[in-house]
PDB file of C-alpha atoms in Angstrom:
ATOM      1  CA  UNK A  14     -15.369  -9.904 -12.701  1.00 68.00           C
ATOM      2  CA  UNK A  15     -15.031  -6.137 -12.095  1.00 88.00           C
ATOM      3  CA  UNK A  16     -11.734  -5.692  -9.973  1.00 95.00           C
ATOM      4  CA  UNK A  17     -11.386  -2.520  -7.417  1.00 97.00           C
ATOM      5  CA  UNK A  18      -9.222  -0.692  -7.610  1.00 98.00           C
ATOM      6  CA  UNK A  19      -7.495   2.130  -4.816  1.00 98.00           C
ATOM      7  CA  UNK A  20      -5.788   5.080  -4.717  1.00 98.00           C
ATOM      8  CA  UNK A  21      -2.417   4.971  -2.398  1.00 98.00           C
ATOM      9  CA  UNK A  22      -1.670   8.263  -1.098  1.00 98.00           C
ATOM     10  CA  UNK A  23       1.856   8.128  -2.033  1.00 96.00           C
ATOM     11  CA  UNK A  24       0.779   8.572  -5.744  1.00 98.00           C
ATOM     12  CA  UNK A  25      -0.666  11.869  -4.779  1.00 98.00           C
ATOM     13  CA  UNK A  26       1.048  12.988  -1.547  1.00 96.00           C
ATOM     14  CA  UNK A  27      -0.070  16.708  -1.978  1.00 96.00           C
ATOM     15  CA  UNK A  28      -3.762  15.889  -1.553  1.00 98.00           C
ATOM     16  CA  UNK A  29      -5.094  15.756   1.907  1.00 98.00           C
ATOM     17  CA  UNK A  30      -7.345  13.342   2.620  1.00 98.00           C
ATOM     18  CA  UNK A  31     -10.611  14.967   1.499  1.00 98.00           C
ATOM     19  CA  UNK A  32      -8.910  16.238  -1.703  1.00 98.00           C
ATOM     20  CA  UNK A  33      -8.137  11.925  -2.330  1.00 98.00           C
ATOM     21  CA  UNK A  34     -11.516  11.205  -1.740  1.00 98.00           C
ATOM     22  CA  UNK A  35     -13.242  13.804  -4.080  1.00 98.00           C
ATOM     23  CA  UNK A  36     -11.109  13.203  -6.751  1.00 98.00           C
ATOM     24  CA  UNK A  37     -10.878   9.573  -6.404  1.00 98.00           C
ATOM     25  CA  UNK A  38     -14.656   9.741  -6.754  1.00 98.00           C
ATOM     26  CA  UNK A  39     -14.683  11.938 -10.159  1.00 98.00           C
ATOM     27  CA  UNK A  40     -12.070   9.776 -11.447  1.00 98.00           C
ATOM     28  CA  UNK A  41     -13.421   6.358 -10.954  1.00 98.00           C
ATOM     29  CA  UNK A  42     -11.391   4.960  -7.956  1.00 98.00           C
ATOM     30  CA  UNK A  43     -13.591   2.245  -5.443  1.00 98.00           C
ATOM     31  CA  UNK A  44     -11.001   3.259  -2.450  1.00 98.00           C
ATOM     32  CA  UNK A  45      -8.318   5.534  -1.153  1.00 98.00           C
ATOM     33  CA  UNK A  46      -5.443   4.503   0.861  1.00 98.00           C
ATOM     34  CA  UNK A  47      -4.185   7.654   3.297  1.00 98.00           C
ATOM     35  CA  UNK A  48      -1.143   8.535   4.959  1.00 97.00           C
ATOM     36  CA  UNK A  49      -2.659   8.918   8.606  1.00 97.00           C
ATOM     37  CA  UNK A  50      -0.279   8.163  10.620  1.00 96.00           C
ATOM     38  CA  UNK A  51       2.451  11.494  10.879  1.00 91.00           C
ATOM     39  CA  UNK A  52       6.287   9.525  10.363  1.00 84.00           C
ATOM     40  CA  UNK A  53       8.305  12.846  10.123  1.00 82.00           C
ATOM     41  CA  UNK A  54      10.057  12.378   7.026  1.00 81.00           C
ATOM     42  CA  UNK A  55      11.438  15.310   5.523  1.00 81.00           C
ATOM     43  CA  UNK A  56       8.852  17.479   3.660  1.00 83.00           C
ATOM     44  CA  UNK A  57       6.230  14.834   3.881  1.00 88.00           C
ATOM     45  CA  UNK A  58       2.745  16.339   5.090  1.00 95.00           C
ATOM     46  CA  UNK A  59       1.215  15.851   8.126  1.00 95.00           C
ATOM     47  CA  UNK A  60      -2.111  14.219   7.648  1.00 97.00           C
ATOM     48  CA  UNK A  61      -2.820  13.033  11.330  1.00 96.00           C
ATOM     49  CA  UNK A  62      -6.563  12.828  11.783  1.00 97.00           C
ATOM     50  CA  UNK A  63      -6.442  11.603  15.044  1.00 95.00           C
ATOM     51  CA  UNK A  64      -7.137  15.251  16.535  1.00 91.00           C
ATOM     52  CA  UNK A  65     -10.341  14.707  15.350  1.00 91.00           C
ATOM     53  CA  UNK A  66     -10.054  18.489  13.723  1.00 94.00           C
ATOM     54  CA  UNK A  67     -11.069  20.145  10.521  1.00 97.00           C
ATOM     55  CA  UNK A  68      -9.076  17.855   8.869  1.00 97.00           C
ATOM     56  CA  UNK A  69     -10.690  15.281  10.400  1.00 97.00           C
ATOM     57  CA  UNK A  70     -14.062  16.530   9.592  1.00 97.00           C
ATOM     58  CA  UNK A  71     -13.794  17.330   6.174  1.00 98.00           C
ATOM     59  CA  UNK A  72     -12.411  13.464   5.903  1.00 98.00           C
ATOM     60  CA  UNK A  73     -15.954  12.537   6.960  1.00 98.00           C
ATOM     61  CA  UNK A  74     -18.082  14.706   5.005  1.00 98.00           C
ATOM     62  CA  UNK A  75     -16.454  13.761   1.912  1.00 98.00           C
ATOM     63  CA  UNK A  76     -16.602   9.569   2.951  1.00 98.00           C
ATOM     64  CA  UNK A  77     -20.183  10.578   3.711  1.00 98.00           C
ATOM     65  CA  UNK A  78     -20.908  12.570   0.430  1.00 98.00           C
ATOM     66  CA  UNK A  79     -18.971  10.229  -2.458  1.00 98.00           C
ATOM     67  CA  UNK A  80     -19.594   6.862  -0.675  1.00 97.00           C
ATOM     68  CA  UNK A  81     -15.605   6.401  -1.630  1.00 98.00           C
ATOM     69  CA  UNK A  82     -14.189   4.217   1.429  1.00 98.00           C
ATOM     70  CA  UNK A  83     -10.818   4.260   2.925  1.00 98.00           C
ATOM     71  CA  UNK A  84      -9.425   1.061   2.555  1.00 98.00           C
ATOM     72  CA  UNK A  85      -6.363   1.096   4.420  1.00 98.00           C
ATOM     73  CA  UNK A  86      -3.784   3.385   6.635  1.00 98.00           C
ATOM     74  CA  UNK A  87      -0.137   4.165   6.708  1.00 97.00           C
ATOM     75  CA  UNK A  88       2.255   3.561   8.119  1.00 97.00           C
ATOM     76  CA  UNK A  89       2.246   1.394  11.643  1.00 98.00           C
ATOM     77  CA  UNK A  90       6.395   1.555  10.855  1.00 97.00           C
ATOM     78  CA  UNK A  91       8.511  -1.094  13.456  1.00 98.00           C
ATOM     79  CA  UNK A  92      11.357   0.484  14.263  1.00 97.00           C
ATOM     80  CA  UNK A  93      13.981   0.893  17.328  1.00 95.00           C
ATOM     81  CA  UNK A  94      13.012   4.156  19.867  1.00 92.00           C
ATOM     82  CA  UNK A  95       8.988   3.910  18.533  1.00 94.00           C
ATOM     83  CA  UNK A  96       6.356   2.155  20.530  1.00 95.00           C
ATOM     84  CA  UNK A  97       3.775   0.747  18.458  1.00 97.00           C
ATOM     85  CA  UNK A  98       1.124   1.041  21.253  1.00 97.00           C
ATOM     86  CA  UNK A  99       1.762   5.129  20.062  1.00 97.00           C
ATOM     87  CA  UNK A 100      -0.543   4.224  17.064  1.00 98.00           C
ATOM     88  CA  UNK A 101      -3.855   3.435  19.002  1.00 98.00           C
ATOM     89  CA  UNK A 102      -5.478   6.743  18.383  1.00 98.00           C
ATOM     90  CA  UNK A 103      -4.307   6.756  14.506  1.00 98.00           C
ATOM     91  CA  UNK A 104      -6.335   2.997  15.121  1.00 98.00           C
ATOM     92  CA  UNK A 105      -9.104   4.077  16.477  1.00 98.00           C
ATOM     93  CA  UNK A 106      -9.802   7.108  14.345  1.00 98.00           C
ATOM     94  CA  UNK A 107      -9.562   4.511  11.483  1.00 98.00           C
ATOM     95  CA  UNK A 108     -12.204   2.377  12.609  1.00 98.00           C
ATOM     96  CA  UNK A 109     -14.400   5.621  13.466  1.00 97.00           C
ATOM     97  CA  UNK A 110     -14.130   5.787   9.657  1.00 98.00           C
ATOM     98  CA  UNK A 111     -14.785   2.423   8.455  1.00 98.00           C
ATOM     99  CA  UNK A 112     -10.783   1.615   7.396  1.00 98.00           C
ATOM    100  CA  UNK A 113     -10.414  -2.461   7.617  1.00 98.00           C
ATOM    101  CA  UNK A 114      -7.074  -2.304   6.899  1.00 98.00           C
ATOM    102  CA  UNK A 115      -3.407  -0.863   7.852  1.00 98.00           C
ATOM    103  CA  UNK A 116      -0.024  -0.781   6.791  1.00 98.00           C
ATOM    104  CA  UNK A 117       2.680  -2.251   8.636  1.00 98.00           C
ATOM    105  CA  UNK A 118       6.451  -2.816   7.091  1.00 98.00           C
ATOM    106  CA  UNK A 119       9.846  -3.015   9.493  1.00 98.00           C
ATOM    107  CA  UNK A 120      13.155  -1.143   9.814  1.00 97.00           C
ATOM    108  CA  UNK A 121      15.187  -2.824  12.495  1.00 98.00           C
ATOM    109  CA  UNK A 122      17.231  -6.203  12.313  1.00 97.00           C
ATOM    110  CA  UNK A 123      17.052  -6.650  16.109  1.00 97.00           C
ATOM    111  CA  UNK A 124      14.213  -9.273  15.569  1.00 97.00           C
ATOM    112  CA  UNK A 125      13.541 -10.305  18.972  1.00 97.00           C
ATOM    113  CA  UNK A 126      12.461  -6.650  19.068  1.00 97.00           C
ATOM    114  CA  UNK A 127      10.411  -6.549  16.249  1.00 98.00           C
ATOM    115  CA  UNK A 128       8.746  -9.417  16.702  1.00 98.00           C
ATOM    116  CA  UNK A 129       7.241  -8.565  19.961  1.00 97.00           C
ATOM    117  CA  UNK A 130       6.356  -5.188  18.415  1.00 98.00           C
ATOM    118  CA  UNK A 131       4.880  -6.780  15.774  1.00 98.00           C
ATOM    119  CA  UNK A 132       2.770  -9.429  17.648  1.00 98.00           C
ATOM    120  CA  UNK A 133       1.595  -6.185  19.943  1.00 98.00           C
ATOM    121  CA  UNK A 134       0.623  -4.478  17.017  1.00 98.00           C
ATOM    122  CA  UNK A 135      -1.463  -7.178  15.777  1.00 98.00           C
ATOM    123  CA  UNK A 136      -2.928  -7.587  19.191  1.00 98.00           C
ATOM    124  CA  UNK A 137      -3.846  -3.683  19.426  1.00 98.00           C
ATOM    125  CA  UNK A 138      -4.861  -3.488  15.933  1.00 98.00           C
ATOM    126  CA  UNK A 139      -7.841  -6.370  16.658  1.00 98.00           C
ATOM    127  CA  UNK A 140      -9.257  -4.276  19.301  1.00 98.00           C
ATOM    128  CA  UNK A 141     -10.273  -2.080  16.361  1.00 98.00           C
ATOM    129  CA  UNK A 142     -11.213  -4.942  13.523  1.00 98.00           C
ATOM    130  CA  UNK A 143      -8.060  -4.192  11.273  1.00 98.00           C
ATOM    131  CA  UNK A 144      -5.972  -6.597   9.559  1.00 98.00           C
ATOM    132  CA  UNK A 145      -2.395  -5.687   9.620  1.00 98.00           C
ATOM    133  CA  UNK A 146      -0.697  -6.108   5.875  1.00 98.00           C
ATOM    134  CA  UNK A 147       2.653  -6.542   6.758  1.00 98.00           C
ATOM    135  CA  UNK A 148       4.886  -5.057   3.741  1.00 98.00           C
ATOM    136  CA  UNK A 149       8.483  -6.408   2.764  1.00 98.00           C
ATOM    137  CA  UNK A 150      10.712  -3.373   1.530  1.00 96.00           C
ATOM    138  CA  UNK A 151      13.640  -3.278  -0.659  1.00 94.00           C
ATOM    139  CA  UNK A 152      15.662  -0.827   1.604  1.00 93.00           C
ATOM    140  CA  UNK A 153      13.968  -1.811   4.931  1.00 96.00           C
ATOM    141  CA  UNK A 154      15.185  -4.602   7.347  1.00 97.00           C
ATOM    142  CA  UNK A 155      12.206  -6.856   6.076  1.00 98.00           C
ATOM    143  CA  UNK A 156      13.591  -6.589   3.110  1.00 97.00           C
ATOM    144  CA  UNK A 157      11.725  -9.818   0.708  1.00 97.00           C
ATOM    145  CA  UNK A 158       9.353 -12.459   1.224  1.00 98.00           C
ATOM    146  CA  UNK A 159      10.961 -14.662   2.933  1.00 97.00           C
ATOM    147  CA  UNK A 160      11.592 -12.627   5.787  1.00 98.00           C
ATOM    148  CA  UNK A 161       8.066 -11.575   5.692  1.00 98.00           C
ATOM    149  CA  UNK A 162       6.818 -15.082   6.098  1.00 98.00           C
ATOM    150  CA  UNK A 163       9.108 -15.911   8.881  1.00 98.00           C
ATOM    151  CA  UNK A 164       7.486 -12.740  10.920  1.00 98.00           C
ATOM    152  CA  UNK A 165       3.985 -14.013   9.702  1.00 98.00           C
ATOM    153  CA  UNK A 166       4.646 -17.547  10.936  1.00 97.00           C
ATOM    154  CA  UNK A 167       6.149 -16.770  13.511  1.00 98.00           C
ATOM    155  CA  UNK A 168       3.662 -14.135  15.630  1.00 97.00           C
ATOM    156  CA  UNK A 169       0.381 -16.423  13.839  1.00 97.00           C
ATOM    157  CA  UNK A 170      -2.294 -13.912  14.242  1.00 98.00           C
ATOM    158  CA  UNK A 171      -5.217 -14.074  12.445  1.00 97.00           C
ATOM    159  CA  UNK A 172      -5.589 -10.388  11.960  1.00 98.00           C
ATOM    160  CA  UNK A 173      -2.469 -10.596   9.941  1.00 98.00           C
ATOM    161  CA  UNK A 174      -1.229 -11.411   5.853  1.00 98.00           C
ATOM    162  CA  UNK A 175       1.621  -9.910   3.240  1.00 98.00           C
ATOM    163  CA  UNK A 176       1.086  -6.731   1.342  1.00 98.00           C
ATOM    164  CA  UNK A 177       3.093  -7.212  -2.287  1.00 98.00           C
ATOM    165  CA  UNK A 178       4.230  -4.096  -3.859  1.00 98.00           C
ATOM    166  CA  UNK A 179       5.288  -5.355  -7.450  1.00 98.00           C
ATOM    167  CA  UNK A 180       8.453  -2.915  -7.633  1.00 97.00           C
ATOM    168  CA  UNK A 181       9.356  -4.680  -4.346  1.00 97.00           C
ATOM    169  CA  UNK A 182       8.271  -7.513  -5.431  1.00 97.00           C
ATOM    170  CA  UNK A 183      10.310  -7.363  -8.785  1.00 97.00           C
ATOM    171  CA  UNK A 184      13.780  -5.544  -7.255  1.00 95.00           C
ATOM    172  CA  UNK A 185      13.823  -8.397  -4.202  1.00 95.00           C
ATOM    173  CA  UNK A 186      14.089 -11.067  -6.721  1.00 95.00           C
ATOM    174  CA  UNK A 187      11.060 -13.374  -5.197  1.00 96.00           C
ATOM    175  CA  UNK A 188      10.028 -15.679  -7.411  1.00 96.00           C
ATOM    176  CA  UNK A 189       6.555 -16.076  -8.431  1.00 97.00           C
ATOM    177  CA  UNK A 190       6.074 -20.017  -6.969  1.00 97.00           C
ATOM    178  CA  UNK A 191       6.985 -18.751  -3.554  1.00 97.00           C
ATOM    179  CA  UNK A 192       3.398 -16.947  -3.539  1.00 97.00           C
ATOM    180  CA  UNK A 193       2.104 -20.757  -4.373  1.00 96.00           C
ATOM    181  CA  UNK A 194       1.903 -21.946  -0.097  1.00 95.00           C
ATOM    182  CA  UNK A 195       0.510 -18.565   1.116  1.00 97.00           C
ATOM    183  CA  UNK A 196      -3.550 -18.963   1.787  1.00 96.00           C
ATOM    184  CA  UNK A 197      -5.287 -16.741  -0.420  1.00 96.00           C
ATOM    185  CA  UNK A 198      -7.331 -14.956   2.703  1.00 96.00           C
ATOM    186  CA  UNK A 199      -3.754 -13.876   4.001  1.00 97.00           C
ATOM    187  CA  UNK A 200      -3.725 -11.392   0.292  1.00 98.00           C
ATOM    188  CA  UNK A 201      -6.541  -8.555   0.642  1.00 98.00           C
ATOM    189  CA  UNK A 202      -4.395  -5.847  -1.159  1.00 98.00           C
ATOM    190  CA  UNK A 203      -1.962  -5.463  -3.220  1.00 98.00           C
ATOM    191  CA  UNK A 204       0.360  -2.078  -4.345  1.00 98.00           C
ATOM    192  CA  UNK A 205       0.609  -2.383  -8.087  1.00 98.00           C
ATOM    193  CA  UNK A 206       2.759  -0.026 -10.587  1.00 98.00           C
ATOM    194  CA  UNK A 207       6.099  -1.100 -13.220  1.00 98.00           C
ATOM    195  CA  UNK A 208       9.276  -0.206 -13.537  1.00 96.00           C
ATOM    196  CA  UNK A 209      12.377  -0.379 -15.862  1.00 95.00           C
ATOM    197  CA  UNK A 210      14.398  -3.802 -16.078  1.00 95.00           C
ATOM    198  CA  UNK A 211      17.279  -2.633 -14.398  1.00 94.00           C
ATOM    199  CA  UNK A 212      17.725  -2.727 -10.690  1.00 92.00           C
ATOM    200  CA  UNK A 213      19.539  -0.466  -8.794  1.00 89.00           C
ATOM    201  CA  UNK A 214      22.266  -1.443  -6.882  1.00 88.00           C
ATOM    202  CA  UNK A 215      22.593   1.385  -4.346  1.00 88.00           C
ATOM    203  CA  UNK A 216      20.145   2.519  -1.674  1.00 90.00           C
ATOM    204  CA  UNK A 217      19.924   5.973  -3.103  1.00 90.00           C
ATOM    205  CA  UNK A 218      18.750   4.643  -6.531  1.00 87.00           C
ATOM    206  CA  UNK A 219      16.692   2.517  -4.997  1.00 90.00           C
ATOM    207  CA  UNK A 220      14.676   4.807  -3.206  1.00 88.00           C
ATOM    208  CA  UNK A 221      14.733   7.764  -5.674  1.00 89.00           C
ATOM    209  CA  UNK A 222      12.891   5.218  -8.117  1.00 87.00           C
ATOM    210  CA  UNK A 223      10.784   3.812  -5.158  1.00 90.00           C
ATOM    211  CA  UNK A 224       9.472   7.355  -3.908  1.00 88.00           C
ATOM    212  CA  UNK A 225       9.696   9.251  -7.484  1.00 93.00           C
ATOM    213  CA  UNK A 226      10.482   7.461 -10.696  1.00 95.00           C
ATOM    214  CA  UNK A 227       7.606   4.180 -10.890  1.00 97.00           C
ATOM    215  CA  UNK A 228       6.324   3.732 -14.390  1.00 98.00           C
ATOM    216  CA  UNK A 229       2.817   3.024 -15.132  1.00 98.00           C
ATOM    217  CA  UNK A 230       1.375  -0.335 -15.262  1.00 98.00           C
ATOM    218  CA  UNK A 231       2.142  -2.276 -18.342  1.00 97.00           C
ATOM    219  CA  UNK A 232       5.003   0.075 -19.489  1.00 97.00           C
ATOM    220  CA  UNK A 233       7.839  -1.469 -17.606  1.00 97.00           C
ATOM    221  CA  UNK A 234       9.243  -4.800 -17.079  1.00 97.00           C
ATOM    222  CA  UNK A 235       7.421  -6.069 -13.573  1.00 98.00           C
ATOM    223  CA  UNK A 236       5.037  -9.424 -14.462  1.00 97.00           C
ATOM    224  CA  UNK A 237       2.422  -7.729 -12.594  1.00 98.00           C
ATOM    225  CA  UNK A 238      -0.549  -9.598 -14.045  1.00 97.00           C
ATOM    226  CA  UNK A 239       1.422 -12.981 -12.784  1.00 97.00           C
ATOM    227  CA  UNK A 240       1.923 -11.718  -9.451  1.00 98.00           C
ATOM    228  CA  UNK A 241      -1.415 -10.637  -8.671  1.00 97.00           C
ATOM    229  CA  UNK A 242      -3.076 -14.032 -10.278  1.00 96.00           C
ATOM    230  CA  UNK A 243      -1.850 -15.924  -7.501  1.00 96.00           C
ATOM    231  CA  UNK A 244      -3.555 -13.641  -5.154  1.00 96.00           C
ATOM    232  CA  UNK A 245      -6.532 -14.466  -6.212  1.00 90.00           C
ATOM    233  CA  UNK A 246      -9.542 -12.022  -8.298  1.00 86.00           C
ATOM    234  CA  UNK A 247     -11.134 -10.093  -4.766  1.00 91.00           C
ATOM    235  CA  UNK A 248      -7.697  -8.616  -3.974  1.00 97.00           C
ATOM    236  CA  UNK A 249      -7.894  -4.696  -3.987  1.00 98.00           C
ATOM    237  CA  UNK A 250      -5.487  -3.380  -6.238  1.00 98.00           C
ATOM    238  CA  UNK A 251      -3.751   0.084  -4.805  1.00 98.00           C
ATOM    239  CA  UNK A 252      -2.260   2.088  -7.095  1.00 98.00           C
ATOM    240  CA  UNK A 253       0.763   3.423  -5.680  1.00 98.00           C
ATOM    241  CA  UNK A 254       2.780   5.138  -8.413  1.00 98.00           C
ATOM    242  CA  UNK A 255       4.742   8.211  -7.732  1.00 97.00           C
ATOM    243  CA  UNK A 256       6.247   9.868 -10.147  1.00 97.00           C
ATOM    244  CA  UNK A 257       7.722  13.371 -10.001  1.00 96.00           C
ATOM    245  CA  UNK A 258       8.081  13.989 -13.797  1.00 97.00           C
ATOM    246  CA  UNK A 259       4.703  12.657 -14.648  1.00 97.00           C
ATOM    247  CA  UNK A 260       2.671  15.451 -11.968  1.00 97.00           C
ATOM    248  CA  UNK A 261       5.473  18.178 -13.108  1.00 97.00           C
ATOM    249  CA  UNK A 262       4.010  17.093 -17.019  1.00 98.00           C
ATOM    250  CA  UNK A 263       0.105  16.785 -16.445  1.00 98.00           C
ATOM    251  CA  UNK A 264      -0.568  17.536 -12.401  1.00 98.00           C
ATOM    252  CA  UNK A 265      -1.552  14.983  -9.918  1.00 98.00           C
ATOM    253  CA  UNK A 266      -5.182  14.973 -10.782  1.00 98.00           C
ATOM    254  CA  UNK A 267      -4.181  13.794 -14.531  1.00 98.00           C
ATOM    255  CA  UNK A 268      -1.543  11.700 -13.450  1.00 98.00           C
ATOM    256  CA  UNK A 269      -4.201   9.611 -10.903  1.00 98.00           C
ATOM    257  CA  UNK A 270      -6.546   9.246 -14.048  1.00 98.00           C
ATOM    258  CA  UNK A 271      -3.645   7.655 -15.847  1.00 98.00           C
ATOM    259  CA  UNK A 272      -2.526   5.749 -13.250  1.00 98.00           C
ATOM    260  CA  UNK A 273      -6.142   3.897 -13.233  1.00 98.00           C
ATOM    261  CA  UNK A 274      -6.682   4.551 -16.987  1.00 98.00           C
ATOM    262  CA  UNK A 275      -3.705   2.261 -18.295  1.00 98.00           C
ATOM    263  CA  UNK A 276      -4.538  -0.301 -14.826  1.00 98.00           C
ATOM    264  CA  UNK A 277      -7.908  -0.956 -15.879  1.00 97.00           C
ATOM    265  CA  UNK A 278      -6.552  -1.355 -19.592  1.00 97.00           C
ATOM    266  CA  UNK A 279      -4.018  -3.926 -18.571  1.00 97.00           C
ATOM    267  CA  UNK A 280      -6.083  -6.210 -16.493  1.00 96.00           C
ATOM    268  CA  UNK A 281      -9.226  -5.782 -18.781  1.00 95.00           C
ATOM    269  CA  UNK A 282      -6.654  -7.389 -21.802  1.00 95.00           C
ATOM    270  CA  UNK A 283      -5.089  -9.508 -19.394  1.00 93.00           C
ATOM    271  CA  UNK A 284      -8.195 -11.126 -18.043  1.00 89.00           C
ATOM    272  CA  UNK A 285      -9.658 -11.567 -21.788  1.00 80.00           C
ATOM    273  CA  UNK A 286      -6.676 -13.314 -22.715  1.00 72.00           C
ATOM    274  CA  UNK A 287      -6.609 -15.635 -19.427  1.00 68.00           C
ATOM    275  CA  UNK A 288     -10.105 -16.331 -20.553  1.00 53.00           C
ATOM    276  CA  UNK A 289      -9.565 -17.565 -24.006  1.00 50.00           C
ATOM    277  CA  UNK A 290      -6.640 -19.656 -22.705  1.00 48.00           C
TER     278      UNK A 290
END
């Protein structure tokens, strides 16, 4: 079984998308996950390709030149006073480039609202042959897995499953058997890093950690091999792992290396030891 593995923009904001791509490719990554879609957060980079400009053709040339794909896009975000029908051209610039996938997580608690916003962006993310990994956030309205299997069952779209990110995953307190009644074809990815035992109890600390402090895998306390089992072996396995100390120490092209270096090394001893057991 050789697992594939991606590299989620967050880990290496800085990098545009043609930077990800070439240095995914000299460090051993199968995918890259990008931040196309432009949300405006303070000091975040705009990497909106939909202009179809330099930036957009240097995206190309380098898909075309390393054979590295983009698996997914970021972020189709819910939220009150944004129309999700604004993503279309982020959409269809995607599929121009062969993405299959996209990013979707909510920040509202009107849920009559985000329901129908979901559903429509499900609807107008088919038109373009991307699934729509809906992500549960610790800080965000959808804030665990419950809640993002009530939006999943509830709008019942094919085009549509649950994107796990293990620090989530860990700090929203799901348990692993509530993964047990979710079809296997409704996992395709999966954000994978560690963290420390202790869970902040404040949303400050919670996103510092979230956007800044996530450990690499195996060094924390996150049962990351259990989660992803349940998934089942063809689920991609995104590395998203920022971490401002570790860049400041060895620079983000080091810090991606390490990121797959001690991932590979901790599902390599992981899946020897399933195998003998």
């Amino acid at each position: 079984m050789r697992r594939k593995f991606s590299l989620a923009h967050l880990t290496v904001l800085e990098w545009t998308p043609p930077e990800m791509i070439y240095n995914a490719k000299l460090i051993g990554y199968d995918y890259v996950g990008i931040r196309s879609i432009y949300m405006g957060l303070p000091g975040e980079p705009n990497y909106d390709l939909s202009k179809r400009g330099r930036l957009y053709q240097l995206t190309k040339t380098a898909l075309e030149e390393t054979g590295v794909k983009i698996h997914d896009i970021e972020l189709a975000k819910i939220e009150k006073g944004r129309d999700v029908l604004s993503y279309e051209p982020a959409f269809e610039v995607a599929a121009e480039l062969g993405v299959t996938d996209v990013i979707s997580s909510i920040w509202t608690n009107d849920k009559d609202y985000y329901l129908d916003q979901f559903v429509k962006l499900c609807d107008l993310a088919k038109q373009y042959n991307l699934f729509v990994n809906l992500e549960f956030v610790t800080w965000a309205a959808v804030k665990n897995l419950k809640e993002a299997k009530e939006v999943i069952n509830t709008v019942k779209r094919d085009n549509t499953g649950y994107l796990i990110d293990t620090l989530h995953f860990y700090r929203s307190k799901v348990s692993l058997s509530e993964l047990d009644d979710i079809p296997k074809e409704k996992f395709r990815m999966v954000h994978i890093c560690d963290g420390p035992s202790e869970i902040p109890t404040n949303k400050e600390d919670l996103v510092t950690v979230g956007r800044e402090g996530r450990y690499y895998v195996g060094e924390g306390a996150i049962p990351i091999y259990d989660i992803v089992k349940k998934m089942g072996d063809s689920v991609v396995l995104s590395l998203e792992l920022p971490n401002a100390q570790k860049v400041r120490d060895y620079g983000y092209t080091e810090h991606a290396r390490r990121c797959l270096e001690t991932a590979r090394h901790y599902f390599k001893a992981n899946d020897t030891k399933c195998h003998y057991n």
